[in-house]
Amino acid sequence: MMIPEKINKPQNKILKFSVATVKLVLLISIIMLILVLIPVKERTYTSKGDIIEAASIININELGKEFRIIDNGRPFYFTTVKTGSITNTLSFLYRDFFNDSKIEDMQESYLSAFDSLRNNYFISTQSKDNVLAALYTFGSTKRSFQVIPVIKMIYEETKTGTAFLEGDQLLSVDNKVVSSTKEYLQQKHSWKIKENDTHYFQVQRGKSELVIPVTYTEKNKDDFLTGIQPYDSVLFNDIVNKSVISLKGYEGNSAGLMLTLELLRLTTGEDFSKGKKIAGTGTMNADGTVGEIGSMDYKIKTADKNDVDIYLVPKYVPGLKESYEKSNEYEALRTAENIGTKMKIIPVYSVNDALIKLRELK
């Protein structure tokens, strides 16, 4: 029996379309496979991340053992960025053309994979202790503490760090007392290095005090300033419940400012938000000052994407950066202008400065 031609034609069109679609999918798959197999020079990428409620890394039950919890107003948020490595052509093309990512050459690191994990652990631990120190300074419950800059990382591949030992307490540099990591960084950034310049580090090692000279030469010019890494060791004079903060799942210390503000909001009951969505970034020092962070441009873009009204950033402090143009404050304001956001950028120097500016909101 013959099937009328008028019925055959639509079926043939559908069949031809299906075959063409399968061929196209196969072709695209082959091209993608080839691009995956073609290596490129290894690079890193940074792109927009997520916005996180600061309360999500606070153990409310533990906090409630010492403080009365009064949850008023909107919570504070901090922003993250996504980072990773690019090892093939497909990932490079995707990140470069479709993902609004910043692609940079892979930087040489003095740290092994194990030391990188240790470094992240020290940074996170210091951040937690500094946040608690700020809470007990500005919150309703007071606790006394002292800050000691201790050398916990030594880059053994460098020529300058080998005279130090992990655990050395940094006392002074060039006869200038160093009472915190921030003071050490301020001194370090002020150096105008010339060949054969020598700086003298006084350290406490056990019961002995030692002076370690470090001389700049042409051979160690690239690692002169990276031979050691001190961290602030916060010693509380009373027992402190450090399980109040859980940083599981997060690396780094850029949530320090917003975590401190959220703890103060929960323990004082003060409504800082005035109905606005407030986010921000910045490390927290034990003295309550705010430190700089990385990838500021993509944190601003992340906040804008998530309809943030006000974004807090570290205020420029002369001496900690070579110039204002290299500061977080400048990068934040420039990025906000470039993307045309309506979000208000507020630079803050310290917890106290942030509280004053938040209370001035209308």
Short mmCIF file of C-alpha atoms in Angstrom, two decimals:
data_model
loop_
_atom_site.label_atom_id
_atom_site.label_comp_id
_atom_site.label_asym_id
_atom_site.label_seq_id
_atom_site.Cartn_x
_atom_site.Cartn_y
_atom_site.Cartn_z
CA MET A 1 0.00 0.00 0.00
CA MET A 2 1.43 3.40 -0.96
CA ILE A 3 1.61 6.16 1.68
CA PRO A 4 0.52 9.48 0.28
CA GLU A 5 3.48 11.80 -0.39
CA LYS A 6 1.89 14.65 1.59
CA ILE A 7 2.24 12.54 4.75
CA ASN A 8 5.82 11.51 3.92
CA LYS A 9 7.25 15.00 3.56
CA PRO A 10 6.78 16.19 7.19
CA GLN A 11 8.21 12.94 8.50
CA ASN A 12 11.23 13.28 6.24
CA LYS A 13 11.79 16.85 7.44
CA ILE A 14 11.68 15.75 11.08
CA LEU A 15 14.08 12.89 10.37
CA LYS A 16 16.51 15.15 8.53
CA PHE A 17 16.35 17.74 11.32
CA SER A 18 17.01 15.05 13.95
CA VAL A 19 20.00 13.69 12.02
CA ALA A 20 21.38 17.21 11.55
CA THR A 21 20.97 17.93 15.26
CA VAL A 22 22.80 14.74 16.24
CA LYS A 23 25.63 15.58 13.82
CA LEU A 24 25.89 19.09 15.22
CA VAL A 25 25.99 17.82 18.82
CA LEU A 26 28.67 15.29 17.89
CA LEU A 27 30.70 17.97 16.11
CA ILE A 28 30.48 20.33 19.09
CA SER A 29 31.43 17.49 21.45
CA ILE A 30 34.48 16.61 19.34
CA ILE A 31 35.57 20.25 19.19
CA MET A 32 35.16 20.61 22.97
CA LEU A 33 37.14 17.40 23.54
CA ILE A 34 39.94 18.68 21.34
CA LEU A 35 39.97 22.00 23.19
CA VAL A 36 40.14 20.16 26.53
CA LEU A 37 43.10 18.13 25.29
CA ILE A 38 45.02 21.17 24.06
CA PRO A 39 47.09 22.44 27.02
CA VAL A 40 47.78 26.10 27.67
CA LYS A 41 50.19 27.92 29.93
CA GLU A 42 48.80 27.41 33.43
CA ARG A 43 46.97 30.46 34.70
CA THR A 44 44.63 31.38 37.54
CA TYR A 45 41.20 32.96 37.30
CA THR A 46 39.07 35.06 39.63
CA SER A 47 35.35 35.61 39.10
CA LYS A 48 32.23 36.68 40.99
CA GLY A 49 31.36 34.51 43.97
CA ASP A 50 28.52 34.41 46.49
CA ILE A 51 27.04 36.56 49.22
CA ILE A 52 26.92 34.84 52.62
CA GLU A 53 25.09 35.72 55.83
CA ALA A 54 27.75 36.30 58.48
CA ALA A 55 25.52 34.52 61.01
CA SER A 56 25.98 31.28 59.07
CA ILE A 57 29.49 30.87 60.55
CA ILE A 58 28.44 31.77 64.09
CA ASN A 59 27.42 29.05 66.56
CA ILE A 60 24.43 30.81 68.08
CA ASN A 61 24.02 28.23 70.87
CA GLU A 62 27.63 28.67 71.99
CA LEU A 63 27.34 32.45 71.76
CA GLY A 64 24.21 32.31 73.91
CA LYS A 65 26.13 30.68 76.77
CA GLU A 66 27.87 33.98 77.48
CA PHE A 67 25.74 36.62 75.79
CA ARG A 68 22.04 37.37 75.63
CA ILE A 69 21.02 37.00 71.98
CA ILE A 70 18.81 39.83 70.68
CA ASP A 71 18.20 39.39 66.96
CA ASN A 72 17.08 42.82 65.70
CA GLY A 73 17.30 44.22 62.18
CA ARG A 74 18.66 42.67 59.02
CA PRO A 75 21.81 40.52 59.20
CA PHE A 76 25.20 41.50 57.83
CA TYR A 77 26.68 39.76 54.79
CA PHE A 78 30.14 39.15 53.39
CA THR A 79 31.06 38.36 49.80
CA THR A 80 33.29 35.69 48.32
CA VAL A 81 34.99 35.21 44.97
CA LYS A 82 35.60 32.08 42.93
CA THR A 83 39.18 31.19 42.07
CA GLY A 84 40.83 28.29 40.30
CA SER A 85 43.40 27.25 37.73
CA ILE A 86 43.17 27.12 33.94
CA THR A 87 45.05 24.25 32.31
CA ASN A 88 43.38 23.75 28.92
CA THR A 89 42.12 25.79 25.97
CA LEU A 90 38.42 25.18 26.63
CA SER A 91 38.53 26.52 30.18
CA PHE A 92 40.62 29.48 29.01
CA LEU A 93 38.11 30.42 26.28
CA TYR A 94 35.15 30.01 28.65
CA ARG A 95 36.70 32.14 31.42
CA ASP A 96 38.01 34.75 28.98
CA PHE A 97 34.90 35.30 26.83
CA PHE A 98 31.83 34.13 28.75
CA ASN A 99 32.48 34.35 32.50
CA ASP A 100 33.74 37.88 33.22
CA SER A 101 36.83 36.42 34.86
CA LYS A 102 40.20 37.98 35.59
CA ILE A 103 42.91 35.72 34.18
CA GLU A 104 46.47 36.04 35.45
CA ASP A 105 49.72 34.13 35.04
CA MET A 106 50.37 31.57 37.74
CA GLN A 107 52.53 33.18 40.41
CA GLU A 108 55.56 31.33 41.69
CA SER A 109 55.01 30.30 45.29
CA TYR A 110 57.59 29.64 47.97
CA LEU A 111 55.07 27.41 49.77
CA SER A 112 54.61 23.70 49.24
CA ALA A 113 51.08 22.30 49.15
CA PHE A 114 51.42 21.29 52.81
CA ASP A 115 52.72 24.71 53.84
CA SER A 116 49.87 26.36 51.93
CA LEU A 117 47.41 24.40 54.07
CA ARG A 118 49.29 25.43 57.21
CA ASN A 119 49.30 29.04 56.08
CA ASN A 120 45.51 28.97 55.53
CA TYR A 121 45.06 27.40 58.96
CA PHE A 122 47.16 30.10 60.66
CA ILE A 123 45.31 32.87 58.81
CA SER A 124 41.90 31.44 59.76
CA THR A 125 42.94 30.90 63.40
CA GLN A 126 44.33 34.42 63.67
CA SER A 127 41.16 35.83 62.10
CA LYS A 128 38.95 34.00 64.60
CA ASP A 129 41.03 35.18 67.57
CA ASN A 130 41.09 38.77 66.27
CA VAL A 131 37.31 38.80 65.81
CA LEU A 132 36.82 37.54 69.38
CA ALA A 133 39.27 40.19 70.66
CA ALA A 134 37.22 42.88 68.89
CA LEU A 135 33.98 41.43 70.28
CA TYR A 136 35.31 41.57 73.85
CA THR A 137 36.57 45.11 73.26
CA PHE A 138 33.45 46.64 71.72
CA GLY A 139 30.75 44.25 72.99
CA SER A 140 28.79 44.16 76.21
CA THR A 141 31.10 41.60 77.83
CA LYS A 142 34.73 42.61 78.33
CA ARG A 143 37.76 40.33 78.33
CA SER A 144 41.38 41.45 78.58
CA PHE A 145 44.05 40.05 76.26
CA GLN A 146 47.52 40.72 74.88
CA VAL A 147 48.79 40.45 71.32
CA ILE A 148 52.16 38.88 70.51
CA PRO A 149 53.51 38.74 66.92
CA VAL A 150 54.92 35.23 66.50
CA ILE A 151 56.78 33.85 63.48
CA LYS A 152 54.85 30.76 62.38
CA MET A 153 55.87 30.44 58.74
CA ILE A 154 59.40 30.43 57.32
CA TYR A 155 59.95 30.21 53.58
CA GLU A 156 62.92 27.86 53.60
CA GLU A 157 63.49 28.29 49.86
CA THR A 158 64.46 31.92 50.48
CA LYS A 159 67.86 33.06 51.60
CA THR A 160 66.56 35.44 54.24
CA GLY A 161 64.30 33.33 56.44
CA THR A 162 66.68 30.53 57.36
CA ALA A 163 68.12 32.31 60.43
CA PHE A 164 64.69 32.35 62.09
CA LEU A 165 62.83 29.52 63.80
CA GLU A 166 59.09 28.97 63.91
CA GLY A 167 57.87 30.21 67.26
CA ASP A 168 60.28 33.15 67.46
CA GLN A 169 58.47 36.10 69.02
CA LEU A 170 59.14 39.27 67.04
CA LEU A 171 60.12 42.07 69.45
CA SER A 172 61.51 44.86 67.27
CA VAL A 173 62.93 45.69 63.86
CA ASP A 174 65.75 48.25 63.66
CA ASN A 175 65.14 49.09 67.34
CA LYS A 176 61.49 49.96 66.66
CA VAL A 177 59.13 47.95 68.86
CA VAL A 178 56.78 45.61 66.99
CA SER A 179 53.66 44.87 69.00
CA SER A 180 51.52 43.43 66.19
CA THR A 181 51.72 42.09 62.66
CA LYS A 182 50.21 45.36 61.43
CA GLU A 183 53.14 47.34 62.89
CA TYR A 184 55.61 44.93 61.24
CA LEU A 185 53.90 45.41 57.86
CA GLN A 186 53.94 49.19 58.25
CA GLN A 187 57.68 49.10 58.86
CA LYS A 188 58.30 46.67 56.02
CA HIS A 189 56.40 48.81 53.49
CA SER A 190 58.42 51.88 54.50
CA TRP A 191 61.79 50.35 53.59
CA LYS A 192 63.60 51.76 50.57
CA ILE A 193 65.83 48.81 49.78
CA LYS A 194 69.33 49.34 48.47
CA GLU A 195 72.03 46.74 47.97
CA ASN A 196 73.92 45.87 51.18
CA ASP A 197 71.21 47.44 53.36
CA THR A 198 70.87 45.50 56.60
CA HIS A 199 67.81 45.34 58.87
CA TYR A 200 68.02 43.98 62.40
CA PHE A 201 65.29 41.73 63.78
CA GLN A 202 65.14 41.25 67.55
CA VAL A 203 63.35 38.07 68.54
CA GLN A 204 62.57 36.17 71.73
CA ARG A 205 63.53 32.50 71.37
CA GLY A 206 62.73 30.58 74.51
CA LYS A 207 64.42 32.46 77.35
CA SER A 208 66.93 34.17 75.06
CA GLU A 209 66.74 37.38 73.06
CA LEU A 210 68.55 37.35 69.73
CA VAL A 211 69.31 39.97 67.09
CA ILE A 212 69.20 38.56 63.55
CA PRO A 213 70.69 40.74 60.80
CA VAL A 214 69.26 40.39 57.31
CA THR A 215 71.26 41.95 54.49
CA TYR A 216 69.92 42.83 51.09
CA THR A 217 71.98 41.59 48.13
CA GLU A 218 71.33 41.22 44.43
CA LYS A 219 70.87 37.47 44.92
CA ASN A 220 68.05 37.74 47.46
CA LYS A 221 66.30 40.86 46.13
CA ASP A 222 63.20 38.91 45.10
CA ASP A 223 62.65 37.22 48.46
CA PHE A 224 64.10 39.75 50.90
CA LEU A 225 60.69 40.75 52.21
CA THR A 226 59.14 37.27 52.16
CA GLY A 227 61.53 35.21 54.23
CA ILE A 228 59.24 35.10 57.28
CA GLN A 229 55.56 35.49 58.05
CA PRO A 230 54.52 36.59 61.54
CA TYR A 231 50.98 36.14 62.86
CA ASP A 232 49.30 37.80 65.82
CA SER A 233 48.93 35.39 68.70
CA VAL A 234 46.06 36.65 70.87
CA LEU A 235 46.43 35.53 74.49
CA PHE A 236 43.23 36.01 76.50
CA ASN A 237 43.64 36.44 80.24
CA ASP A 238 40.36 34.58 80.84
CA ILE A 239 38.92 31.40 79.39
CA VAL A 240 37.22 32.22 76.07
CA ASN A 241 34.80 30.02 74.16
CA LYS A 242 36.40 29.95 70.70
CA SER A 243 33.79 27.55 69.32
CA VAL A 244 31.50 30.59 68.97
CA ILE A 245 32.92 30.94 65.45
CA SER A 246 33.01 28.13 62.92
CA LEU A 247 35.01 28.81 59.76
CA LYS A 248 34.48 25.34 58.33
CA GLY A 249 34.16 25.58 54.57
CA TYR A 250 35.77 29.02 54.34
CA GLU A 251 39.38 29.98 53.75
CA GLY A 252 41.08 33.26 54.45
CA ASN A 253 40.23 36.16 56.72
CA SER A 254 38.30 38.63 54.57
CA ALA A 255 35.03 38.01 56.47
CA GLY A 256 36.54 39.36 59.70
CA LEU A 257 34.92 42.82 59.68
CA MET A 258 31.41 41.63 58.84
CA LEU A 259 31.65 38.71 61.27
CA THR A 260 32.56 41.16 64.06
CA LEU A 261 29.65 43.46 63.20
CA GLU A 262 27.23 40.53 63.12
CA LEU A 263 28.39 39.36 66.56
CA LEU A 264 27.86 42.87 67.90
CA ARG A 265 24.40 43.04 66.30
CA LEU A 266 23.35 39.73 67.87
CA THR A 267 24.71 40.55 71.33
CA THR A 268 23.60 44.20 71.63
CA GLY A 269 20.24 44.05 69.84
CA GLU A 270 21.05 47.26 67.97
CA ASP A 271 19.47 47.58 64.51
CA PHE A 272 22.34 48.85 62.36
CA SER A 273 20.71 48.17 59.00
CA LYS A 274 17.79 50.64 59.05
CA GLY A 275 16.09 48.23 56.64
CA LYS A 276 19.02 48.19 54.19
CA LYS A 277 20.96 45.21 52.91
CA ILE A 278 24.53 45.73 54.16
CA ALA A 279 27.53 43.68 53.12
CA GLY A 280 31.26 44.23 53.16
CA THR A 281 34.76 42.84 53.35
CA GLY A 282 37.96 43.39 55.31
CA THR A 283 40.19 41.54 57.74
CA MET A 284 39.95 42.19 61.47
CA ASN A 285 42.99 43.07 63.56
CA ALA A 286 43.03 42.44 67.29
CA ASP A 287 43.05 46.19 67.97
CA GLY A 288 39.79 46.59 66.05
CA THR A 289 41.29 48.09 62.90
CA VAL A 290 40.32 46.78 59.47
CA GLY A 291 42.87 45.27 57.09
CA GLU A 292 42.98 44.98 53.32
CA ILE A 293 41.94 41.98 51.25
CA GLY A 294 42.33 40.68 47.69
CA SER A 295 40.03 40.62 44.64
CA MET A 296 38.14 43.74 45.69
CA ASP A 297 36.79 44.35 42.18
CA TYR A 298 34.99 41.00 42.00
CA LYS A 299 33.64 41.35 45.53
CA ILE A 300 32.06 44.65 44.51
CA LYS A 301 30.57 42.97 41.42
CA THR A 302 29.26 40.10 43.57
CA ALA A 303 27.59 42.52 45.98
CA ASP A 304 26.02 44.51 43.13
CA LYS A 305 24.67 41.30 41.56
CA ASN A 306 22.97 40.48 44.89
CA ASP A 307 21.23 43.87 45.32
CA VAL A 308 23.32 45.12 48.23
CA ASP A 309 22.49 48.68 49.33
CA ILE A 310 25.64 49.49 51.31
CA TYR A 311 29.08 47.91 51.06
CA LEU A 312 31.80 48.43 53.69
CA VAL A 313 35.45 48.33 52.57
CA PRO A 314 38.83 48.90 54.27
CA LYS A 315 39.80 52.57 54.35
CA TYR A 316 43.14 53.56 52.88
CA VAL A 317 45.86 53.92 55.51
CA PRO A 318 49.10 55.63 54.42
CA GLY A 319 52.10 53.40 55.09
CA LEU A 320 50.35 50.08 54.49
CA LYS A 321 50.17 50.57 50.72
CA GLU A 322 52.56 52.19 48.27
CA SER A 323 49.88 54.60 47.12
CA TYR A 324 46.14 55.33 47.35
CA GLU A 325 45.73 53.99 43.79
CA LYS A 326 46.77 50.52 45.01
CA SER A 327 44.40 50.48 47.99
CA ASN A 328 41.14 48.59 48.48
CA GLU A 329 39.30 51.87 48.87
CA TYR A 330 40.40 53.15 45.47
CA GLU A 331 39.69 49.84 43.72
CA ALA A 332 36.23 49.59 45.29
CA LEU A 333 35.21 53.12 44.30
CA ARG A 334 36.65 52.73 40.79
CA THR A 335 34.87 49.38 40.22
CA ALA A 336 31.57 50.76 41.52
CA GLU A 337 31.85 53.68 39.10
CA ASN A 338 32.80 51.44 36.16
CA ILE A 339 29.82 49.10 36.59
CA GLY A 340 27.39 51.95 37.31
CA THR A 341 26.08 50.50 40.57
CA LYS A 342 23.69 52.38 42.85
CA MET A 343 25.27 50.62 45.82
CA LYS A 344 26.90 52.99 48.31
CA ILE A 345 30.56 52.27 49.14
CA ILE A 346 31.61 53.22 52.69
CA PRO A 347 35.34 52.98 53.59
CA VAL A 348 35.94 52.23 57.30
CA TYR A 349 39.14 52.29 59.31
CA SER A 350 38.03 50.26 62.33
CA VAL A 351 35.09 48.60 64.06
CA ASN A 352 34.41 51.82 65.92
CA ASP A 353 34.50 53.79 62.66
CA ALA A 354 32.09 51.31 61.08
CA LEU A 355 29.68 51.57 64.03
CA ILE A 356 29.70 55.38 63.85
CA LYS A 357 28.97 55.39 60.12
CA LEU A 358 26.25 52.74 60.43
CA ARG A 359 24.54 54.72 63.18
CA GLU A 360 24.54 57.77 60.91
CA LEU A 361 22.49 55.95 58.26
CA LYS A 362 18.95 57.15 57.66
#
